[in-house]
Coordinates of C-alpha atoms in Angstrom, one line a residue:
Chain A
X1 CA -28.0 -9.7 -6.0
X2 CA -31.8 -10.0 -4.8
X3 CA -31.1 -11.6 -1.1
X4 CA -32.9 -10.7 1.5
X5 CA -32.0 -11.9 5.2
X6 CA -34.6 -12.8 8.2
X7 CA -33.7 -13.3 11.8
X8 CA -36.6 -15.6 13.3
X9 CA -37.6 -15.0 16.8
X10 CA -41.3 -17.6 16.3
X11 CA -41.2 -20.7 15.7
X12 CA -38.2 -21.2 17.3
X13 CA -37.0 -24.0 20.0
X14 CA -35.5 -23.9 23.6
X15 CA -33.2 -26.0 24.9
X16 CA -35.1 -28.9 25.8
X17 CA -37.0 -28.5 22.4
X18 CA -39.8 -26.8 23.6
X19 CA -41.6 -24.0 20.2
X20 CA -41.2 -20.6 21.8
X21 CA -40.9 -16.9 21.3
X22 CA -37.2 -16.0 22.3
X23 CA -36.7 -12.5 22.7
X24 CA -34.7 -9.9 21.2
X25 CA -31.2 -9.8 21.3
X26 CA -29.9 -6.2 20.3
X27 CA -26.4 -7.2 19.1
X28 CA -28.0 -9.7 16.7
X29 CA -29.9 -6.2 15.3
X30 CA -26.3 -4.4 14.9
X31 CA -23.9 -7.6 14.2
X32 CA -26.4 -8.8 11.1
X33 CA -27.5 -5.3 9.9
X34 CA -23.8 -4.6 9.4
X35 CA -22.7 -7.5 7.7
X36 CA -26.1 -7.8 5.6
X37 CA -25.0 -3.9 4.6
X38 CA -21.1 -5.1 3.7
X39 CA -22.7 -7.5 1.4
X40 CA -25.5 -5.9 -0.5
X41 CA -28.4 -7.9 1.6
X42 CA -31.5 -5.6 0.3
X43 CA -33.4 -6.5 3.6
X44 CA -33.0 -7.8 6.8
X45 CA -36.5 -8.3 8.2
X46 CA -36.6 -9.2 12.3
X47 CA -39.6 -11.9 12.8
X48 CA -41.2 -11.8 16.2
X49 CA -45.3 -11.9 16.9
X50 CA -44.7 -10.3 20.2
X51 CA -45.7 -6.4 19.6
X52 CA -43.3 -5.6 22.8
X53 CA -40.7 -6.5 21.4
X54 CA -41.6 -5.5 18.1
X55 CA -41.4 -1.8 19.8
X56 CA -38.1 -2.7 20.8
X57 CA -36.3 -3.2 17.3
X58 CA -38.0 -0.2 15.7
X59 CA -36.8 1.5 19.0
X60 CA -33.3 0.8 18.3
X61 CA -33.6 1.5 14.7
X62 CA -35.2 4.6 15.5
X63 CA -31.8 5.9 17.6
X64 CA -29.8 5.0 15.0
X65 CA -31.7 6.3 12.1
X66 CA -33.4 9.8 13.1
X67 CA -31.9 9.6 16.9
X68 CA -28.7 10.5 18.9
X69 CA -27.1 7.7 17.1
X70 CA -27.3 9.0 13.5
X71 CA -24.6 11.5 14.2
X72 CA -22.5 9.2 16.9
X73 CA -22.0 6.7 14.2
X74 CA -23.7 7.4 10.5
X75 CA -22.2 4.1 9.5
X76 CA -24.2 2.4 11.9
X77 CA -26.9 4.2 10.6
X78 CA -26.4 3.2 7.3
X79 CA -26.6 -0.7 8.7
X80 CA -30.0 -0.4 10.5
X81 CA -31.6 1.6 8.2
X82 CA -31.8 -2.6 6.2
X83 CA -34.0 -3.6 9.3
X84 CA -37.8 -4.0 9.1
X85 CA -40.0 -6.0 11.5
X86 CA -42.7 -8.7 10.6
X87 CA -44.9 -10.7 12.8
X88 CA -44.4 -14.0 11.4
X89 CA -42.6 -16.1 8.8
X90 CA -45.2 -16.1 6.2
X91 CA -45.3 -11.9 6.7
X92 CA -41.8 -11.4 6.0
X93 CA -42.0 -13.7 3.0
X94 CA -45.7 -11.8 1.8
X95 CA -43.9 -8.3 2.5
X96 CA -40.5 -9.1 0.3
X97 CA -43.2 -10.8 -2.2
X98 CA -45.4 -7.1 -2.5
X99 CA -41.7 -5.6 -2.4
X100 CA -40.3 -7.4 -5.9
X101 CA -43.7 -9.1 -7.7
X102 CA -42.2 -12.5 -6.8
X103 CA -42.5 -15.1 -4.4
X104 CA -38.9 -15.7 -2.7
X105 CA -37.1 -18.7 -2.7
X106 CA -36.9 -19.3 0.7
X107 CA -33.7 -21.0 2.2
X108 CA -33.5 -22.0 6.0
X109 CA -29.8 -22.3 7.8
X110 CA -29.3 -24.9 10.7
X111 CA -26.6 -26.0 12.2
X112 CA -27.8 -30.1 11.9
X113 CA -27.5 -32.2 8.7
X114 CA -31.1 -31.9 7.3
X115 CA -32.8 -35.1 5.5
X116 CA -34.9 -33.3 2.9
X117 CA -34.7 -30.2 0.8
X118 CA -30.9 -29.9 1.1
X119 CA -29.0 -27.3 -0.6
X120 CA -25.1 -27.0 -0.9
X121 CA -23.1 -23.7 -0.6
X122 CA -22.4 -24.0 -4.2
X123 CA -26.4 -24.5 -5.4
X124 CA -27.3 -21.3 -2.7
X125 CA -24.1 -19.4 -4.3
X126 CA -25.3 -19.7 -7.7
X127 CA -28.5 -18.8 -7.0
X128 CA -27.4 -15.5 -5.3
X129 CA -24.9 -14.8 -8.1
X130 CA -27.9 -14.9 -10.9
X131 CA -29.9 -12.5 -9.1
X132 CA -32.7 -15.4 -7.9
X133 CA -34.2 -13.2 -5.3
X134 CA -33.7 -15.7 -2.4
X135 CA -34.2 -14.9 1.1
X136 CA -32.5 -16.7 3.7
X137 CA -33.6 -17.2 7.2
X138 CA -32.1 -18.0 10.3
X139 CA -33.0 -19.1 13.8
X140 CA -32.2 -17.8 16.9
X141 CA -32.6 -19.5 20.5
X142 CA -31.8 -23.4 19.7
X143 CA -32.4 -23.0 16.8
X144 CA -35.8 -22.8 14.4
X145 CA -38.7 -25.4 14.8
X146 CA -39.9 -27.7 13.2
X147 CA -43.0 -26.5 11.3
X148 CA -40.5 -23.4 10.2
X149 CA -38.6 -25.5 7.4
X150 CA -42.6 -26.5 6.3
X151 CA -42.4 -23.2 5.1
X152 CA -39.3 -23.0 3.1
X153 CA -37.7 -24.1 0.0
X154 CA -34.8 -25.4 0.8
X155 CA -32.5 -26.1 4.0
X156 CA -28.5 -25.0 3.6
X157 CA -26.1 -28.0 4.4
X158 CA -24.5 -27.1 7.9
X159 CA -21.4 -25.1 8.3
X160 CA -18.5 -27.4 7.9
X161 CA -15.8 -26.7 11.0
X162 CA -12.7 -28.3 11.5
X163 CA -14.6 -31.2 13.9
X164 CA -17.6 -32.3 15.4
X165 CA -18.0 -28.9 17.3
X166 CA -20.9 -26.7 16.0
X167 CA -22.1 -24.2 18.4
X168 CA -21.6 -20.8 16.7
X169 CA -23.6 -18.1 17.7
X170 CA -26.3 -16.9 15.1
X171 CA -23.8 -13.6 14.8
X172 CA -21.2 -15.8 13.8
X173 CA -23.3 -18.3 11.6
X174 CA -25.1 -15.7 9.9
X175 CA -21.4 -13.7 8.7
X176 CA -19.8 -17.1 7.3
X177 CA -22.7 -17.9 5.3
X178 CA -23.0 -14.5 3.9
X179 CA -19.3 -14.4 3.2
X180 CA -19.6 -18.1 1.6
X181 CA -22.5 -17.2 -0.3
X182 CA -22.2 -13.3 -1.1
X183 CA -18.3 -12.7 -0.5
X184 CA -16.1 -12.0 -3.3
X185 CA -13.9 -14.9 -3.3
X186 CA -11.3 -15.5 -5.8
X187 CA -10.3 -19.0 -6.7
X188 CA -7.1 -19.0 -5.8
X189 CA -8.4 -18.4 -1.9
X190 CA -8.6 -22.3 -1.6
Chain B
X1 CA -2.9 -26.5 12.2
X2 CA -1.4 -24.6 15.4
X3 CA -3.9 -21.7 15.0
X4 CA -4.0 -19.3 18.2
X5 CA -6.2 -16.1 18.6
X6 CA -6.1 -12.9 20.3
X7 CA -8.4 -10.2 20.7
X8 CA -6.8 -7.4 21.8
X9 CA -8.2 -4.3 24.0
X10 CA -5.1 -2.4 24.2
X11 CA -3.4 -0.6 21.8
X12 CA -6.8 0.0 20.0
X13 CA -8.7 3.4 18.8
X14 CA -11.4 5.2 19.5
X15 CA -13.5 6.6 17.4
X16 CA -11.3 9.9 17.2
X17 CA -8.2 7.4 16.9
X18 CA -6.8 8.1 20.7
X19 CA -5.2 5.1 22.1
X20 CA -7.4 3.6 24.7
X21 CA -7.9 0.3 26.6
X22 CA -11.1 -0.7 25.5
X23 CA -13.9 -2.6 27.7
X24 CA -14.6 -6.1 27.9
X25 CA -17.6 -7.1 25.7
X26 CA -18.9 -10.5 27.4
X27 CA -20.4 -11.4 24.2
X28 CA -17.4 -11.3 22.3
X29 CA -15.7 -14.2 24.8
X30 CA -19.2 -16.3 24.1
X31 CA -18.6 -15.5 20.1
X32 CA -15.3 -15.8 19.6
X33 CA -14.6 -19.1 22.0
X34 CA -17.4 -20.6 20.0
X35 CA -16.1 -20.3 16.8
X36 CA -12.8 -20.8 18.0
X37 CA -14.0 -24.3 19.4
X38 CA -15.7 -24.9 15.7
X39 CA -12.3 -23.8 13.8
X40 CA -9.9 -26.1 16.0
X41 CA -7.8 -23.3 17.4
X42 CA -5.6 -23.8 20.6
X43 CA -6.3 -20.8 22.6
X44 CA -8.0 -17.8 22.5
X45 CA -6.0 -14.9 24.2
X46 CA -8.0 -11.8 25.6
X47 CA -5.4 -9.3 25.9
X48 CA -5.9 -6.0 28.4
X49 CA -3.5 -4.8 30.7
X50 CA -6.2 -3.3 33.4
X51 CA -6.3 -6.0 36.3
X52 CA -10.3 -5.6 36.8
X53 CA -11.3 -6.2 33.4
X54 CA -9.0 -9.8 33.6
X55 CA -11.0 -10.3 36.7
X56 CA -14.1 -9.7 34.6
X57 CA -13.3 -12.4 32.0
X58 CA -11.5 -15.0 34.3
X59 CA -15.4 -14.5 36.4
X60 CA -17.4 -15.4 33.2
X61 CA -14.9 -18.3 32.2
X62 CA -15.6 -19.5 36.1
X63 CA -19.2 -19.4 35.9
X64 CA -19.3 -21.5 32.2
X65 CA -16.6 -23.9 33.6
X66 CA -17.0 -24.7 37.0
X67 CA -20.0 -22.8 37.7
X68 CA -23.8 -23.0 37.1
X69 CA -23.1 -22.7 33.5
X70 CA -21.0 -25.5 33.2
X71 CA -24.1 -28.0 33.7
X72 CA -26.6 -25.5 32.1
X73 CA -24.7 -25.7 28.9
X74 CA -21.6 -27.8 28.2
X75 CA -21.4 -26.9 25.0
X76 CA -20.6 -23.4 26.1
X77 CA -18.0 -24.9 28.6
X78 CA -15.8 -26.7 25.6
X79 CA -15.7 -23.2 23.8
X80 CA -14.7 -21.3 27.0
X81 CA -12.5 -23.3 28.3
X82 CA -10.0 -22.3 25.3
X83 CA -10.1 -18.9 27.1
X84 CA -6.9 -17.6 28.7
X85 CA -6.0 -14.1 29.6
X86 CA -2.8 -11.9 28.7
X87 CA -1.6 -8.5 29.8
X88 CA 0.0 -7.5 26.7
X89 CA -0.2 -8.8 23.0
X90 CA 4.0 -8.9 24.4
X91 CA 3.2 -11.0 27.0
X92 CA 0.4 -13.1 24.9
X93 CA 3.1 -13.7 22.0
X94 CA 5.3 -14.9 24.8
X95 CA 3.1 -17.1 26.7
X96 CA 2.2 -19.2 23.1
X97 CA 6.0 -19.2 22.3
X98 CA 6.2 -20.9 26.0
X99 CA 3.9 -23.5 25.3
X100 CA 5.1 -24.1 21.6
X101 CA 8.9 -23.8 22.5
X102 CA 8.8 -21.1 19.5
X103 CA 7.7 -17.8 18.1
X104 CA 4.2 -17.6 16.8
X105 CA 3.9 -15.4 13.4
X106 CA 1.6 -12.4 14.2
X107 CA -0.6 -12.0 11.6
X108 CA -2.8 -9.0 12.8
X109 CA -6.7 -8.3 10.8
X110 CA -7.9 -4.9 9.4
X111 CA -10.6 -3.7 7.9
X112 CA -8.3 -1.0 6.0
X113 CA -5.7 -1.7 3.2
X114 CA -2.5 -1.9 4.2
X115 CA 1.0 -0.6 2.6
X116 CA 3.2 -3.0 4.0
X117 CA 3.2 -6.2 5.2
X118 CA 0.5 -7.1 3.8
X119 CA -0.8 -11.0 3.1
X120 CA -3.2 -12.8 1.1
X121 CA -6.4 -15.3 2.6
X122 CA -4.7 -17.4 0.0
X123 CA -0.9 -17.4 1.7
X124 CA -2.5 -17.2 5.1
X125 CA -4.8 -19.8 4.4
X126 CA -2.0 -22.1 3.2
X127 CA 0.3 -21.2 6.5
X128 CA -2.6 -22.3 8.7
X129 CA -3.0 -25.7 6.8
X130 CA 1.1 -26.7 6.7
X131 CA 0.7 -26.3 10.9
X132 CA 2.7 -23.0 11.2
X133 CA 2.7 -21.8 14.6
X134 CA 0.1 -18.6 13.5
X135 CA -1.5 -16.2 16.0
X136 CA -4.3 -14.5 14.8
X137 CA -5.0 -11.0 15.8
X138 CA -8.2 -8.9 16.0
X139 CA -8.4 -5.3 17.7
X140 CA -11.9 -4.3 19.1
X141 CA -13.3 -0.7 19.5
X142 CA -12.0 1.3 16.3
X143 CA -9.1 -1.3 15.7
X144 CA -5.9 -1.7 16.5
X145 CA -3.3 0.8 17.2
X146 CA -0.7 1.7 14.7
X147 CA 2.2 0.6 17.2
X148 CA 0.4 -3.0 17.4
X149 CA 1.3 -3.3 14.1
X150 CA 4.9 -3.1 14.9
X151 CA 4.5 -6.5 16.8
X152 CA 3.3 -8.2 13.9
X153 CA 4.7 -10.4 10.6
X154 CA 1.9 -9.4 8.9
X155 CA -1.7 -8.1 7.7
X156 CA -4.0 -9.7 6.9
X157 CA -6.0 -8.3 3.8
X158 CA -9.2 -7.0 4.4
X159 CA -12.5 -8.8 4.1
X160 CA -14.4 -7.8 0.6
X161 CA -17.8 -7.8 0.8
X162 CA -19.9 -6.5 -1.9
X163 CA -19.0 -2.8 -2.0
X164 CA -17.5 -0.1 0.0
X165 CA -19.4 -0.9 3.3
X166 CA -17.0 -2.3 5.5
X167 CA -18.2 -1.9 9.3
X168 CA -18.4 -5.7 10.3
X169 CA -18.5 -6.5 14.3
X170 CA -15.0 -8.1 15.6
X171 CA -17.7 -11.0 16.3
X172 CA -18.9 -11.2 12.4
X173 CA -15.1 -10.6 11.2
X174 CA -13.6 -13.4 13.3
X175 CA -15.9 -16.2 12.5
X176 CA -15.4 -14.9 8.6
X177 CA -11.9 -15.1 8.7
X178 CA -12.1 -18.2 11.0
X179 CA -13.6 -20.2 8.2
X180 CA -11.5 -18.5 5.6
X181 CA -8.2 -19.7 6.9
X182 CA -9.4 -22.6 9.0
X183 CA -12.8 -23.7 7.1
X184 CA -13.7 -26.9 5.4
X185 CA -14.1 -25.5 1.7
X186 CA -14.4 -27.9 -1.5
X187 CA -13.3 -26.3 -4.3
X188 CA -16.9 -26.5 -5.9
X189 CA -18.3 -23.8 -3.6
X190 CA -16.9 -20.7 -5.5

C-alpha cells in the first residue's frame, strides 16, 4: 500500500461556517498516528499555516521520539515517528509528491453526501489494494471548507451508520475508514 | 439490534499489568457517545467504582444536557445523553438485564489473541443483527483485567490491521468495532 494520511487544520469551517484555522488537538496526533501505524499508512502529515502550532506537533513528536516518552512507551514512539507537519494542503500534497516521483491521488472524507467527485468504499479500497499511492485527507473543526475539495481528486461517500446520526469525532472517522479501506477483512465478516 | 456498551475503568492494567482503577478520560465519553449515537446502541455504560470519578462524568453529561452545552451543540447532547454510569461491570450487567427483563451476553474486546472463548466479527456481527441482548465491552489504560474476563461469554477477536502494530486508542477501536458489528456494509465494499 502507498496511502498516505493528512489531518487538515486550514481551510477548515466553524460552526456557523465561517474558513478558519482550528488548532491542535493532541489526541488527534496520538489516536491517528497509531491507527495510521496498525495499518501500514506511510505518512501522516498534520496541515496547519500557523508556525505556533506547527512548534506544537514537532514538540510532541519530539517527546515521543528522542524524549522522555521514547522509553515510557516505545510503541508510541513507533506511532509518531509517521507524523510530519506542512503549512498547507498543496505542501503536504508537493512534499508526498518529491517523496514518491508522483502526484497523489488525493481523496477528501466528509461526513455530508457530496454532489461531485464521489467515490465509494469499494472504488477507494481498490485503489489502496493496487498500491495507487492515494492520500487521504481529513478535516478537523466542522469539517473542511469549501475551496479544500477544489484541491482534490475525489470525495469518499459518508460513513453509513445505523440512522440519520453522523457526528463522529475525526478520531473515530478517521479509524473506520482506515479499517474499511486498509483493514484485512475476510468476506465472510458480512 | 439491542447493542449496549461499556467502557470499563476497573479491573484494567497498567502498564506493568497491576490492577488499577483507571482515570476518566473526558474525551473518551465525547468519542464513544458519538459513535454510539451513529451505531444505534441503547446505552453506553462508564463503569468505575470510585464515587468522584462518577461525579466527574455525571458533571460533563450535565453540562452537554442541561447545561451551556446543550444549546451550544445538540448534536453533542443526543450522543451524551446515552451516557449512564455503573459501579461495577456486576452492577452494569445487572442494570441492562433490569431494563431488558434478561441477561445481556458479554462479549468483552482485546487487542491480544485469546485461548478461549473466543468469537468471530462474523458470529458477533450476526448476534448484533438477529437483536440479541449484546453488551459490548472495552477496557481503557492497558486493557482489561484477567478476572473481567471471567464475567464474560466471550472475546471478541482482535482487530487486524496490516501487520503486527496493534496499539489502537479505546476511541479508534470502538468506533472500528462499532461499524464492524453494527455498520451499514454492502457486500461490494471488500
Amino acid at each position: 500500500m502507498r496511502l498516505y494520511l493528512g489531518l487538515v487544520h486550514y481551510p477548515v469551517y466553524d460552526k456557523n461556517e465561517k474558513k478558519i484555522a482550528s488548532a491542535i488537538t493532541t489526541v488527534d496526533l496520538h489516536d491517528l498516528s497509531r491507527a495510521a501505524r496498525t495499518y501500514a499508512v506511510k505518512q501522516l502529515l498534520i496541515i496547519t499555516p500557523l508556525t505556533d502550532q506547527q512548534r506544537l506537533v514537532e514538540r510532541v513528536c519530539r517527546h515521543w521520539i528522542t524524549g522522555f516518552g521514547a522509553h515510557y512507551n516505545p510503541f508510541r514512539k513507533e506511532a509518531v515517528e509517521l507524523i510530519s507537519v506542512a503549512p498547507s494542503l498543496k505542501g503536504a500534497i508537493d512534499s508526498i509528491g518529491a517523496l514518491e516521483g508522483e502526484t497523489p491521488f488525493v481523496v477528501a472524507t466528509d461526513a455530508r453526501e457530496q454532489e461531485e467527485k464521489g467515490i465509494s468504499f469499494a472504488e477507494a479500497r481498490s485503489m489502496v489494494h493496487r498500491d495507487d499511492l492515494v492520500f487521504l485527507i481529513f478535516g478537523t473543526a466542522w469539517g473542511l471548507a469549501r475551496e479544500a475539495f477544489g484541491m482534490t481528486d475525489a470525495i469518499l461517500e459518508p460513513i453509513p451508520g445505523a440512522g440519520r446520526y453522523n457526528h463522529l469525532s475525526v478520531r473515530s472517522a478517521s479509524a473506520i475508514i482506515l479499517d474499511r479501506l486498509a483493514g484485512n477483512h475476510s468476506s465472510r465478516d458480512f
